[in-house]
CSV table of C-alpha atoms in Angstrom, one decimal:
chain,number,residue,atom,x,y,z
A,1,UNK,CA,20.7,8.3,-7.8
A,2,UNK,CA,18.2,10.5,-5.9
A,3,UNK,CA,17.1,7.3,-4.2
A,4,UNK,CA,20.5,6.1,-3.0
A,5,UNK,CA,21.2,5.9,0.7
A,6,UNK,CA,23.7,8.7,1.0
A,7,UNK,CA,26.2,9.3,3.8
A,8,UNK,CA,25.9,13.0,3.9
A,9,UNK,CA,23.9,14.8,6.7
A,10,UNK,CA,20.2,15.5,6.2
A,11,UNK,CA,19.0,19.1,6.5
A,12,UNK,CA,15.6,17.8,7.6
A,13,UNK,CA,16.9,16.0,10.6
A,14,UNK,CA,17.6,12.5,11.8
A,15,UNK,CA,16.1,9.5,10.0
A,16,UNK,CA,13.6,9.1,12.8
A,17,UNK,CA,12.2,12.5,12.0
A,18,UNK,CA,12.0,11.8,8.3
A,19,UNK,CA,8.6,10.4,7.2
A,20,UNK,CA,8.4,6.8,6.4
A,21,UNK,CA,6.0,5.8,3.6
A,22,UNK,CA,4.4,2.4,3.3
A,23,UNK,CA,3.0,0.3,0.5
A,24,UNK,CA,-0.7,0.6,-0.1
A,25,UNK,CA,-2.1,-3.0,-0.4
A,26,UNK,CA,-5.8,-4.0,0.0
A,27,UNK,CA,-6.7,-0.6,1.4
A,28,UNK,CA,-4.0,-0.7,4.1
A,29,UNK,CA,-0.6,1.1,4.4
A,30,UNK,CA,1.8,-1.8,5.1
A,31,UNK,CA,5.6,-2.3,5.4
A,32,UNK,CA,7.5,-4.3,2.9
A,33,UNK,CA,8.0,-8.0,3.7
A,34,UNK,CA,11.7,-7.5,3.1
A,35,UNK,CA,12.1,-5.2,6.0
A,36,UNK,CA,14.2,-2.9,3.7
A,37,UNK,CA,13.7,0.7,2.8
A,38,UNK,CA,15.4,3.3,0.6
A,39,UNK,CA,15.7,7.1,0.7
A,40,UNK,CA,14.2,9.6,-1.7
A,41,UNK,CA,16.4,12.7,-1.8
A,42,UNK,CA,16.0,16.1,-3.4
A,43,UNK,CA,18.2,16.2,-6.6
A,44,UNK,CA,18.6,20.0,-6.1
A,45,UNK,CA,20.0,19.4,-2.6
A,46,UNK,CA,20.8,15.8,-1.8
A,47,UNK,CA,21.1,16.6,2.0
A,48,UNK,CA,17.3,16.9,1.9
A,49,UNK,CA,15.6,13.6,2.5
A,50,UNK,CA,12.1,13.8,1.0
A,51,UNK,CA,11.0,10.5,2.6
A,52,UNK,CA,11.8,6.9,3.3
A,53,UNK,CA,10.1,4.3,1.1
A,54,UNK,CA,9.7,0.5,1.1
A,55,UNK,CA,12.2,-1.5,-0.8
A,56,UNK,CA,9.7,-4.2,-1.7
A,57,UNK,CA,10.1,-7.7,-3.1
A,58,UNK,CA,8.2,-10.4,-4.9
A,59,UNK,CA,6.0,-11.3,-1.8
A,60,UNK,CA,4.8,-7.7,-1.7
A,61,UNK,CA,3.9,-7.8,-5.4
A,62,UNK,CA,2.1,-11.1,-4.9
A,63,UNK,CA,0.1,-9.7,-2.0
A,64,UNK,CA,-0.9,-6.6,-4.0
A,65,UNK,CA,-1.9,-8.7,-7.1
A,66,UNK,CA,-4.0,-11.0,-4.9
A,67,UNK,CA,-5.8,-8.0,-3.4
A,68,UNK,CA,-6.4,-6.6,-6.8
A,69,UNK,CA,-7.7,-9.9,-8.1
A,70,UNK,CA,-10.2,-10.2,-5.2
A,71,UNK,CA,-11.3,-6.6,-5.7
A,72,UNK,CA,-11.9,-7.1,-9.4
A,73,UNK,CA,-14.7,-9.5,-8.7
A,74,UNK,CA,-16.7,-6.6,-7.2
A,75,UNK,CA,-15.3,-3.6,-9.0
A,76,UNK,CA,-16.1,-4.8,-12.5
A,77,UNK,CA,-19.8,-5.0,-11.5
A,78,UNK,CA,-20.1,-1.4,-10.4
A,79,UNK,CA,-21.7,0.6,-13.3
A,80,UNK,CA,-19.2,2.6,-15.2
A,81,UNK,CA,-21.0,5.9,-14.4
A,82,UNK,CA,-20.6,5.1,-10.7
A,83,UNK,CA,-16.9,4.4,-11.1
A,84,UNK,CA,-16.6,7.6,-13.0
A,85,UNK,CA,-18.2,9.6,-10.1
A,86,UNK,CA,-15.3,8.5,-7.8
A,87,UNK,CA,-12.8,9.6,-10.4
A,88,UNK,CA,-14.6,13.0,-10.7
A,89,UNK,CA,-14.3,13.4,-6.9
A,90,UNK,CA,-10.6,12.6,-7.2
A,91,UNK,CA,-10.2,15.4,-9.8
A,92,UNK,CA,-11.8,17.9,-7.4
A,93,UNK,CA,-9.5,16.9,-4.6
A,94,UNK,CA,-6.4,17.0,-6.8
A,95,UNK,CA,-7.3,20.5,-7.8
A,96,UNK,CA,-7.7,21.6,-4.2
A,97,UNK,CA,-4.3,20.0,-3.3
A,98,UNK,CA,-2.5,21.2,-6.4
A,99,UNK,CA,0.0,23.5,-4.8
A,100,UNK,CA,0.9,21.1,-2.0
A,101,UNK,CA,1.5,18.2,-4.5
A,102,UNK,CA,3.4,20.5,-6.9
A,103,UNK,CA,5.8,21.5,-4.2
A,104,UNK,CA,6.2,17.8,-3.2
A,105,UNK,CA,7.1,17.0,-6.8
A,106,UNK,CA,9.6,19.8,-7.2
A,107,UNK,CA,11.3,18.7,-4.1
A,108,UNK,CA,11.5,15.0,-5.1
A,109,UNK,CA,12.3,15.4,-8.9
A,110,UNK,CA,13.6,18.9,-9.3
A,111,UNK,CA,11.6,20.5,-12.1
A,112,UNK,CA,10.4,24.0,-11.6
A,113,UNK,CA,7.2,24.8,-9.8
A,114,UNK,CA,5.5,26.1,-13.0
A,115,UNK,CA,6.1,22.6,-14.5
A,116,UNK,CA,5.1,20.6,-11.5
A,117,UNK,CA,1.9,22.6,-11.2
A,118,UNK,CA,1.3,21.6,-14.8
A,119,UNK,CA,2.0,18.0,-14.0
A,120,UNK,CA,-0.6,17.9,-11.3
A,121,UNK,CA,-3.0,19.8,-13.6
A,122,UNK,CA,-2.6,17.2,-16.2
A,123,UNK,CA,-3.7,14.6,-13.7
A,124,UNK,CA,-6.7,16.8,-12.9
A,125,UNK,CA,-7.5,17.1,-16.6
A,126,UNK,CA,-7.1,13.4,-17.1
A,127,UNK,CA,-9.5,12.7,-14.2
A,128,UNK,CA,-12.1,15.0,-15.5
A,129,UNK,CA,-11.9,13.5,-19.0
A,130,UNK,CA,-12.0,9.9,-17.8
A,131,UNK,CA,-14.9,10.7,-15.5
A,132,UNK,CA,-16.8,11.7,-18.6
A,133,UNK,CA,-15.9,8.4,-20.3
A,134,UNK,CA,-17.9,6.6,-17.6
A,135,UNK,CA,-21.0,7.5,-19.5
A,136,UNK,CA,-19.4,7.0,-23.0
A,137,UNK,CA,-18.4,3.4,-22.9
A,138,UNK,CA,-19.9,3.2,-26.4
A,139,UNK,CA,-20.0,0.1,-28.6
A,140,UNK,CA,-21.5,-0.4,-32.0
A,141,UNK,CA,-24.9,-1.8,-32.7
A,142,UNK,CA,-25.3,-3.1,-36.2
A,143,UNK,CA,-27.8,-4.8,-38.4
A,144,UNK,CA,-27.5,-8.6,-38.6
A,145,UNK,CA,-27.3,-10.3,-41.9
A,146,UNK,CA,-30.1,-12.6,-40.8
A,147,UNK,CA,-33.7,-11.6,-40.0
A,148,UNK,CA,-34.9,-11.3,-36.4
A,149,UNK,CA,-31.4,-11.1,-35.0
A,150,UNK,CA,-29.7,-8.3,-33.0
A,151,UNK,CA,-26.0,-7.7,-33.1
A,152,UNK,CA,-23.8,-5.4,-30.9
A,153,UNK,CA,-20.3,-5.1,-29.3
A,154,UNK,CA,-19.6,-4.0,-25.7
A,155,UNK,CA,-16.5,-3.1,-23.8
A,156,UNK,CA,-15.5,-5.2,-20.9
A,157,UNK,CA,-12.7,-4.9,-18.3
A,158,UNK,CA,-9.5,-7.0,-18.7
A,159,UNK,CA,-8.8,-7.8,-15.0
A,160,UNK,CA,-5.7,-6.9,-13.0
A,161,UNK,CA,-3.5,-4.4,-14.7
A,162,UNK,CA,0.2,-3.8,-13.8
A,163,UNK,CA,1.7,-0.4,-14.3
A,164,UNK,CA,5.4,0.8,-14.3
A,165,UNK,CA,5.8,4.5,-14.4
A,166,UNK,CA,8.8,6.9,-14.9
A,167,UNK,CA,10.2,9.7,-12.8
A,168,UNK,CA,9.9,12.7,-15.2
A,169,UNK,CA,6.1,13.1,-14.9
A,170,UNK,CA,5.4,11.3,-11.6
A,171,UNK,CA,1.8,12.2,-11.3
A,172,UNK,CA,0.6,12.9,-14.9
A,173,UNK,CA,1.8,9.6,-16.4
A,174,UNK,CA,0.4,7.4,-13.5
A,175,UNK,CA,-2.9,9.2,-14.1
A,176,UNK,CA,-2.8,8.4,-17.8
A,177,UNK,CA,-2.6,4.7,-16.8
A,178,UNK,CA,-4.6,4.4,-13.6
A,179,UNK,CA,-7.7,6.5,-14.5
A,180,UNK,CA,-8.7,4.9,-17.8
A,181,UNK,CA,-8.0,1.4,-16.4
A,182,UNK,CA,-10.3,2.2,-13.4
A,183,UNK,CA,-13.2,3.7,-15.4
A,184,UNK,CA,-13.1,0.6,-17.6
A,185,UNK,CA,-13.6,-1.6,-14.5
A,186,UNK,CA,-10.0,-3.0,-14.0
A,187,UNK,CA,-8.0,-3.1,-10.8
A,188,UNK,CA,-4.4,-2.0,-10.6
A,189,UNK,CA,-1.0,-2.6,-9.1
A,190,UNK,CA,1.4,0.3,-9.8
A,191,UNK,CA,5.1,0.5,-9.3
A,192,UNK,CA,6.3,4.2,-9.4
A,193,UNK,CA,9.9,5.1,-10.3
A,194,UNK,CA,12.2,4.7,-7.3
A,195,UNK,CA,13.3,8.3,-7.8
A,196,UNK,CA,9.8,9.8,-7.5
A,197,UNK,CA,7.4,7.6,-5.5
A,198,UNK,CA,5.9,10.4,-3.4
A,199,UNK,CA,3.9,12.0,-6.3
A,200,UNK,CA,2.3,8.7,-7.2
A,201,UNK,CA,1.5,8.1,-3.5
A,202,UNK,CA,-0.3,11.5,-3.5
A,203,UNK,CA,-2.4,10.4,-6.5
A,204,UNK,CA,-3.2,7.0,-5.0
A,205,UNK,CA,-4.1,8.7,-1.7
A,206,UNK,CA,-6.5,11.0,-3.5
A,207,UNK,CA,-8.2,8.0,-5.2
A,208,UNK,CA,-8.6,6.3,-1.9
A,209,UNK,CA,-10.0,9.5,-0.3
A,210,UNK,CA,-12.5,9.7,-3.3
A,211,UNK,CA,-14.0,6.4,-2.3
A,212,UNK,CA,-12.3,3.7,-4.3
A,213,UNK,CA,-13.0,0.3,-2.6
A,214,UNK,CA,-10.1,-1.5,-1.0
A,215,UNK,CA,-7.8,-3.5,-3.3
A,216,UNK,CA,-8.9,-1.6,-6.4
A,217,UNK,CA,-5.6,0.4,-6.5
A,218,UNK,CA,-2.4,-0.9,-4.9
A,219,UNK,CA,1.0,0.7,-4.9
A,220,UNK,CA,4.3,-1.2,-4.3
A,221,UNK,CA,7.6,0.7,-4.2
A,222,UNK,CA,11.0,-0.5,-5.0
A,223,UNK,CA,13.5,-1.3,-7.8
A,224,UNK,CA,12.9,-2.7,-11.3
A,225,UNK,CA,14.2,-6.2,-10.9
A,226,UNK,CA,12.7,-6.6,-7.5
A,227,UNK,CA,9.2,-5.2,-8.1
A,228,UNK,CA,8.7,-4.4,-11.8
A,229,UNK,CA,9.8,-7.9,-13.0
A,230,UNK,CA,7.5,-9.8,-10.7
A,231,UNK,CA,4.6,-7.6,-11.8
A,232,UNK,CA,5.3,-8.3,-15.4
A,233,UNK,CA,5.7,-12.0,-14.9
A,234,UNK,CA,2.7,-12.7,-12.7
A,235,UNK,CA,0.1,-15.0,-14.2
A,236,UNK,CA,-2.8,-13.0,-12.7
A,237,UNK,CA,-1.8,-9.7,-14.3
A,238,UNK,CA,-3.6,-9.5,-17.6
A,239,UNK,CA,-2.3,-6.2,-18.9
A,240,UNK,CA,1.0,-4.3,-18.5
A,241,UNK,CA,1.5,-0.6,-19.2
A,242,UNK,CA,5.1,0.7,-19.2
A,243,UNK,CA,6.6,4.1,-19.8
A,244,UNK,CA,10.4,3.9,-19.9
A,245,UNK,CA,13.4,3.3,-22.1
A,246,UNK,CA,13.3,1.3,-25.3
A,247,UNK,CA,15.8,-1.2,-23.8
A,248,UNK,CA,13.5,-1.9,-20.8
A,249,UNK,CA,10.5,-2.0,-23.2
A,250,UNK,CA,12.0,-4.8,-25.2
A,251,UNK,CA,12.4,-6.9,-22.0
A,252,UNK,CA,8.9,-6.1,-20.7
A,253,UNK,CA,7.3,-6.7,-24.1
A,254,UNK,CA,9.0,-10.1,-24.5
A,255,UNK,CA,8.0,-11.2,-21.0
A,256,UNK,CA,4.4,-10.1,-21.5
A,257,UNK,CA,4.2,-12.0,-24.8
A,258,UNK,CA,5.0,-15.3,-23.2
A,259,UNK,CA,1.6,-15.2,-21.4
A,260,UNK,CA,-0.3,-13.2,-24.0
A,261,UNK,CA,-0.8,-10.2,-21.7
A,262,UNK,CA,-2.0,-6.9,-23.2
A,263,UNK,CA,1.1,-4.8,-23.3
A,264,UNK,CA,1.4,-1.0,-23.9
A,265,UNK,CA,4.9,0.4,-24.3
A,266,UNK,CA,5.6,4.1,-24.4
A,267,UNK,CA,9.4,4.4,-24.9
A,268,UNK,CA,12.1,6.7,-26.1
A,269,UNK,CA,12.3,9.7,-28.4
A,270,UNK,CA,14.7,11.9,-30.3
A,271,UNK,CA,12.4,14.6,-31.5
A,272,UNK,CA,13.1,17.0,-34.4
A,273,UNK,CA,12.0,20.6,-34.7
A,274,UNK,CA,12.3,21.9,-38.3
A,275,UNK,CA,12.7,25.7,-38.8
A,276,UNK,CA,12.3,26.9,-42.4
A,277,UNK,CA,13.4,30.2,-43.8
A,278,UNK,CA,9.9,31.7,-43.7
A,279,UNK,CA,9.3,30.9,-40.0
A,280,UNK,CA,8.5,33.4,-37.3
A,281,UNK,CA,12.0,33.3,-35.8
A,282,UNK,CA,11.1,34.7,-32.4
A,283,UNK,CA,8.5,32.1,-32.0
A,284,UNK,CA,10.7,29.3,-33.2
A,285,UNK,CA,13.5,30.3,-30.8
A,286,UNK,CA,11.2,30.4,-27.8
A,287,UNK,CA,9.7,27.1,-28.8
A,288,UNK,CA,13.1,25.5,-29.2
A,289,UNK,CA,14.2,26.8,-25.8
A,290,UNK,CA,11.1,25.5,-24.0
A,291,UNK,CA,11.2,22.2,-25.9
A,292,UNK,CA,14.9,21.7,-25.4
A,293,UNK,CA,15.3,22.7,-21.8
A,294,UNK,CA,11.9,22.3,-20.2
A,295,UNK,CA,12.1,19.6,-17.5
A,296,UNK,CA,15.9,19.9,-17.9
A,297,UNK,CA,15.4,18.1,-21.2
A,298,UNK,CA,14.2,15.0,-19.4
A,299,UNK,CA,11.2,14.3,-21.5
A,300,UNK,CA,10.6,11.6,-24.1
A,301,UNK,CA,9.1,14.5,-26.2
A,302,UNK,CA,12.0,16.9,-25.6
A,303,UNK,CA,13.2,19.0,-28.6
A,304,UNK,CA,16.6,17.4,-28.8
A,305,UNK,CA,17.3,18.1,-32.5
A,306,UNK,CA,16.6,21.4,-34.2
A,307,UNK,CA,16.9,21.2,-38.0
A,308,UNK,CA,17.3,24.7,-39.5
A,309,UNK,CA,17.2,25.8,-43.1
A,310,UNK,CA,20.5,27.3,-44.2
A,311,UNK,CA,19.1,30.7,-45.2
A,312,UNK,CA,18.4,31.5,-41.5
A,313,UNK,CA,20.8,29.1,-39.9
A,314,UNK,CA,23.4,31.6,-38.7
A,315,UNK,CA,20.8,34.0,-37.3
A,316,UNK,CA,18.9,31.2,-35.5
A,317,UNK,CA,22.1,29.8,-33.9
A,318,UNK,CA,23.3,33.1,-32.6
A,319,UNK,CA,20.0,34.0,-31.1
A,320,UNK,CA,19.2,30.5,-29.7
A,321,UNK,CA,22.6,30.2,-28.1
A,322,UNK,CA,22.3,33.6,-26.5
A,323,UNK,CA,18.8,32.7,-25.1
A,324,UNK,CA,20.1,29.3,-23.8
A,325,UNK,CA,23.1,31.0,-22.0
A,326,UNK,CA,20.6,33.4,-20.2
A,327,UNK,CA,18.5,30.6,-18.7
A,328,UNK,CA,18.6,30.6,-14.9
A,329,UNK,CA,19.4,27.2,-13.5
A,330,UNK,CA,18.7,26.4,-9.9
A,331,UNK,CA,16.4,24.9,-7.3
A,332,UNK,CA,12.9,24.7,-8.8
A,333,UNK,CA,11.2,26.1,-5.7
A,334,UNK,CA,12.6,29.5,-6.7
A,335,UNK,CA,9.9,31.0,-8.9
A,336,UNK,CA,12.6,32.8,-11.0
A,337,UNK,CA,14.5,29.6,-11.9
A,338,UNK,CA,13.9,28.4,-15.5
A,339,UNK,CA,15.7,25.0,-15.4
A,340,UNK,CA,16.2,22.6,-12.5
A,341,UNK,CA,18.7,19.8,-11.9
A,342,UNK,CA,19.1,16.4,-13.5
A,343,UNK,CA,17.2,13.7,-11.6
A,344,UNK,CA,20.2,11.9,-10.2
A,345,UNK,CA,23.9,11.3,-10.5
A,346,UNK,CA,23.7,8.7,-13.2
A,347,UNK,CA,21.7,11.0,-15.4
A,348,UNK,CA,24.1,13.8,-14.8
A,349,UNK,CA,27.0,11.6,-15.8
A,350,UNK,CA,25.1,10.6,-18.9
A,351,UNK,CA,24.5,14.2,-19.9
A,352,UNK,CA,28.2,15.0,-19.4
A,353,UNK,CA,29.3,11.9,-21.3
A,354,UNK,CA,27.3,13.0,-24.4
A,355,UNK,CA,29.1,16.3,-24.2
A,356,UNK,CA,32.3,14.5,-24.6
A,357,UNK,CA,30.9,12.3,-27.4
A,358,UNK,CA,29.7,15.4,-29.3
A,359,UNK,CA,33.1,17.0,-29.0
A,360,UNK,CA,34.9,13.9,-30.1
A,361,UNK,CA,32.5,13.6,-33.1
A,362,UNK,CA,33.4,17.1,-34.3
A,363,UNK,CA,30.3,19.0,-33.4
A,364,UNK,CA,30.9,22.6,-32.2
A,365,UNK,CA,30.0,23.2,-28.5
A,366,UNK,CA,28.5,26.7,-28.5
A,367,UNK,CA,27.4,26.9,-24.9
A,368,UNK,CA,27.2,24.8,-21.7
A,369,UNK,CA,28.6,21.4,-21.3
A,370,UNK,CA,29.8,21.7,-17.7
A,371,UNK,CA,28.5,20.6,-14.3
A,372,UNK,CA,27.5,23.4,-12.0
A,373,UNK,CA,28.9,22.4,-8.6
A,374,UNK,CA,29.9,25.6,-6.8
A,375,UNK,CA,28.0,27.7,-4.2
A,376,UNK,CA,24.3,27.1,-4.4
A,377,UNK,CA,24.8,24.2,-6.8
A,378,UNK,CA,27.3,22.2,-4.7
A,379,UNK,CA,24.8,19.7,-3.3
A,380,UNK,CA,22.7,19.1,-6.4
A,381,UNK,CA,22.9,17.5,-9.9
A,382,UNK,CA,23.1,20.6,-12.0
A,383,UNK,CA,24.4,21.0,-15.5
A,384,UNK,CA,24.5,23.9,-17.9
A,385,UNK,CA,22.1,24.2,-20.8
A,386,UNK,CA,24.1,22.8,-23.6
A,387,UNK,CA,24.0,23.5,-27.4
A,388,UNK,CA,25.9,21.8,-30.1
A,389,UNK,CA,25.9,23.4,-33.7
A,390,UNK,CA,27.0,22.2,-37.1
A,391,UNK,CA,25.9,18.7,-36.0
A,392,UNK,CA,25.9,16.0,-38.7
A,393,UNK,CA,22.7,14.0,-38.9
A,394,UNK,CA,24.6,10.7,-38.3
A,395,UNK,CA,26.4,11.7,-35.1
A,396,UNK,CA,25.5,9.9,-31.9
A,397,UNK,CA,24.3,13.1,-30.3
A,398,UNK,CA,21.8,13.5,-33.2
A,399,UNK,CA,20.7,9.8,-33.1
A,400,UNK,CA,20.6,8.7,-29.5
A,401,UNK,CA,18.3,9.7,-26.7
A,402,UNK,CA,20.3,11.7,-24.1
A,403,UNK,CA,17.4,12.7,-21.8
A,404,UNK,CA,19.1,15.8,-20.7
A,405,UNK,CA,19.6,19.5,-21.6
A,406,UNK,CA,21.7,18.8,-24.6
A,407,UNK,CA,20.4,20.2,-27.9
A,408,UNK,CA,21.9,19.5,-31.4
A,409,UNK,CA,21.3,22.1,-34.2
A,410,UNK,CA,21.6,20.6,-37.7
A,411,UNK,CA,21.6,22.6,-41.0
A,412,UNK,CA,19.3,21.5,-43.9
A,413,UNK,CA,18.8,22.6,-47.5
A,414,UNK,CA,15.0,22.6,-47.7
A,415,UNK,CA,11.9,20.9,-46.4
A,416,UNK,CA,12.5,17.6,-48.2
A,417,UNK,CA,16.0,17.4,-46.7
A,418,UNK,CA,14.7,18.4,-43.3
A,419,UNK,CA,12.1,15.6,-43.3
A,420,UNK,CA,14.8,13.1,-44.4
A,421,UNK,CA,16.9,14.1,-41.5
A,422,UNK,CA,14.0,14.1,-39.1
A,423,UNK,CA,13.0,10.6,-40.1
A,424,UNK,CA,16.5,9.2,-40.1
A,425,UNK,CA,16.4,7.8,-36.6
A,426,UNK,CA,15.1,4.7,-34.8
A,427,UNK,CA,12.5,6.7,-32.8
A,428,UNK,CA,9.3,8.3,-33.9
A,429,UNK,CA,7.5,10.1,-31.0
A,430,UNK,CA,7.1,13.8,-31.5
A,431,UNK,CA,8.0,16.3,-34.3
A,432,UNK,CA,7.5,20.0,-35.1
A,433,UNK,CA,7.7,22.4,-38.0
A,434,UNK,CA,7.9,26.2,-38.0
A,435,UNK,CA,6.7,27.7,-41.2
A,436,UNK,CA,4.1,30.2,-42.6
A,437,UNK,CA,3.6,28.1,-45.7
A,438,UNK,CA,0.4,26.0,-45.4
A,439,UNK,CA,1.4,23.7,-48.2
A,440,UNK,CA,4.7,22.8,-46.5
A,441,UNK,CA,2.9,22.4,-43.2
A,442,UNK,CA,0.5,19.8,-44.7
A,443,UNK,CA,3.4,18.1,-46.4
A,444,UNK,CA,5.2,17.7,-43.1
A,445,UNK,CA,2.1,16.5,-41.3
A,446,UNK,CA,1.8,13.8,-43.9
A,447,UNK,CA,5.5,12.8,-44.2
A,448,UNK,CA,7.0,13.2,-40.7
A,449,UNK,CA,7.3,9.6,-39.3
A,450,UNK,CA,6.1,10.3,-35.8
A,451,UNK,CA,3.1,9.7,-33.6
A,452,UNK,CA,2.7,13.5,-33.0
A,453,UNK,CA,3.3,16.5,-35.2
A,454,UNK,CA,3.1,20.2,-34.1
A,455,UNK,CA,2.9,23.1,-36.5
A,456,UNK,CA,4.5,26.3,-35.1
A,457,UNK,CA,4.8,24.8,-31.6
A,458,UNK,CA,7.6,22.8,-29.9
A,459,UNK,CA,7.6,19.0,-29.6
A,460,UNK,CA,6.2,19.1,-26.1
A,461,UNK,CA,2.7,19.8,-24.7
A,462,UNK,CA,0.4,16.8,-25.1
A,463,UNK,CA,-3.3,17.2,-24.3
A,464,UNK,CA,-5.1,14.5,-22.5
A,465,UNK,CA,-8.0,14.0,-24.9
A,466,UNK,CA,-5.8,13.1,-27.8
A,467,UNK,CA,-3.9,9.8,-28.3
A,468,UNK,CA,-0.2,10.0,-27.1
A,469,UNK,CA,2.5,7.6,-28.4
A,470,UNK,CA,4.9,7.0,-31.2
A,471,UNK,CA,6.1,4.7,-34.0
A,472,UNK,CA,9.2,2.6,-34.7
A,473,UNK,CA,11.2,2.0,-31.5
A,474,UNK,CA,9.1,4.5,-29.5
A,475,UNK,CA,6.4,2.0,-28.8
A,476,UNK,CA,4.4,-1.0,-29.8
A,477,UNK,CA,1.4,0.7,-31.4
A,478,UNK,CA,-0.8,1.4,-28.4
A,479,UNK,CA,-1.7,4.9,-27.3
A,480,UNK,CA,-2.2,6.6,-24.0
A,481,UNK,CA,-4.7,9.5,-23.6
A,482,UNK,CA,-8.2,9.9,-25.1
A,483,UNK,CA,-9.9,6.9,-26.6
A,484,UNK,CA,-6.6,5.2,-27.1
A,485,UNK,CA,-6.4,4.5,-23.4
A,486,UNK,CA,-9.9,3.2,-23.3
A,487,UNK,CA,-9.2,0.9,-26.2
A,488,UNK,CA,-6.1,-0.5,-24.4
A,489,UNK,CA,-7.8,-1.1,-21.0
A,490,UNK,CA,-10.9,-2.8,-22.3
A,491,UNK,CA,-11.8,-5.9,-24.2
A,492,UNK,CA,-14.4,-6.1,-27.0
A,493,UNK,CA,-17.2,-8.7,-26.7
A,494,UNK,CA,-19.5,-9.2,-29.6
A,495,UNK,CA,-23.0,-10.2,-28.7
A,496,UNK,CA,-25.7,-11.8,-30.9
A,497,UNK,CA,-29.4,-12.1,-29.8
A,498,UNK,CA,-31.5,-14.3,-32.1
A,499,UNK,CA,-35.2,-13.8,-31.5
A,500,UNK,CA,-36.4,-15.8,-34.6
A,501,UNK,CA,-37.2,-18.9,-32.5
A,502,UNK,CA,-35.4,-21.1,-35.0
A,503,UNK,CA,-31.9,-22.2,-35.9
A,504,UNK,CA,-30.2,-19.7,-38.2
A,505,UNK,CA,-26.8,-20.2,-39.7
A,506,UNK,CA,-24.8,-17.1,-40.6
A,507,UNK,CA,-23.3,-17.2,-44.1
A,508,UNK,CA,-25.5,-20.2,-44.8
A,509,UNK,CA,-29.1,-19.3,-44.3
A,510,UNK,CA,-29.4,-16.7,-47.0
A,511,UNK,CA,-32.4,-16.2,-49.3
A,512,UNK,CA,-30.1,-16.0,-52.3
């Protein structure tokens, strides 16, 4: 993995010259109690050590949760508009540091600078949006069924929230979790992915610089079983938010259920893009390329299945494959590069294993399928953009999440057949349809079994003010983004004020 301790030389210098990052607990940067660390290396050039991070254990998690619990007693009493002002200041700082943080992100996780700038911008946008929510913690006021009685509901914070975040959007996704939790009055302990801790550190540093009191946000780095599991199991953590695989989500959800924690799971995807005969073909091809190979296909919303009506199938395949072959692969710091490396060696091996699976299943490999390991690629985890055609809907490459630059193109008869193919998987995150027929567009919006549907756009590109999440094995019903995040990170309390000066009994004291 990009975080393994490798034996090769560092192009940065000796370990003593590589920056060591510490955990952030109770407002202080502290070393792990274990005394152990791990390296974060650049997946485009594994000789480049981005930083050395703490390999933490249960004692560090316990200390962070204890700090968050102490801070909650004070933080929950700060008015929401005041909490929001700090988040607004953080948005301004993030925007000022956007280029610096984008370059850090490209170096630690590989995606191209245009995308990492977008990742930081998404955190900026989330901060601006959630800052506004500080003055919109609305609850209903409603007439009582009894005279001289007032009824309303208010939002209240939950308490200490644990967060486990992935490596593919290492600042945007932490912002989706931290910022709504904070504006609602919660305190947080976050474990970033071990492949990309620096970007989450940069976000937490900004929040600290913006004035958050000590203990309100704590960051503990390390590996899943050593840090993530203790966070999930801790009795003082009252909410867990995970973005990860469906397999890990089952474990986290089961563990959280034992102590009745709030639990938000945003998990896998195998997203379909339907292209009908009447589609704008140029638009569909560009959308499919961006959806399939953006972030090296390492998105839960990646366009990994393209379902094409038979009338245009041959033309689409020819042009799509030609466009995929022309993509420039390389180090994301090069502004001319269009696709970066896989995040680590394990993911690279997964990508290549699915190439073998697709061949064995009888799909036709039209381009790619090989590791790039010569010349400028020799020290990174690079793979060619890969396209399979004539894929059967039941093949593993059409059913299972690969999380890499491997796209399956599947023929279909008509819209009804396309929707059946699209829905015939265990996931239900994102979906797309390219057509000029408004009737077909509305049919797809109704019938596609997914949490997100795009018309004449690829399956990627969420906006922060709308709910984000999926159905089936993509999640457990909660949503990130917009009001969905506020709903998850707050509790409803119903309040009744009786000013009649006598005992009134609801459902009993009625005039009729």
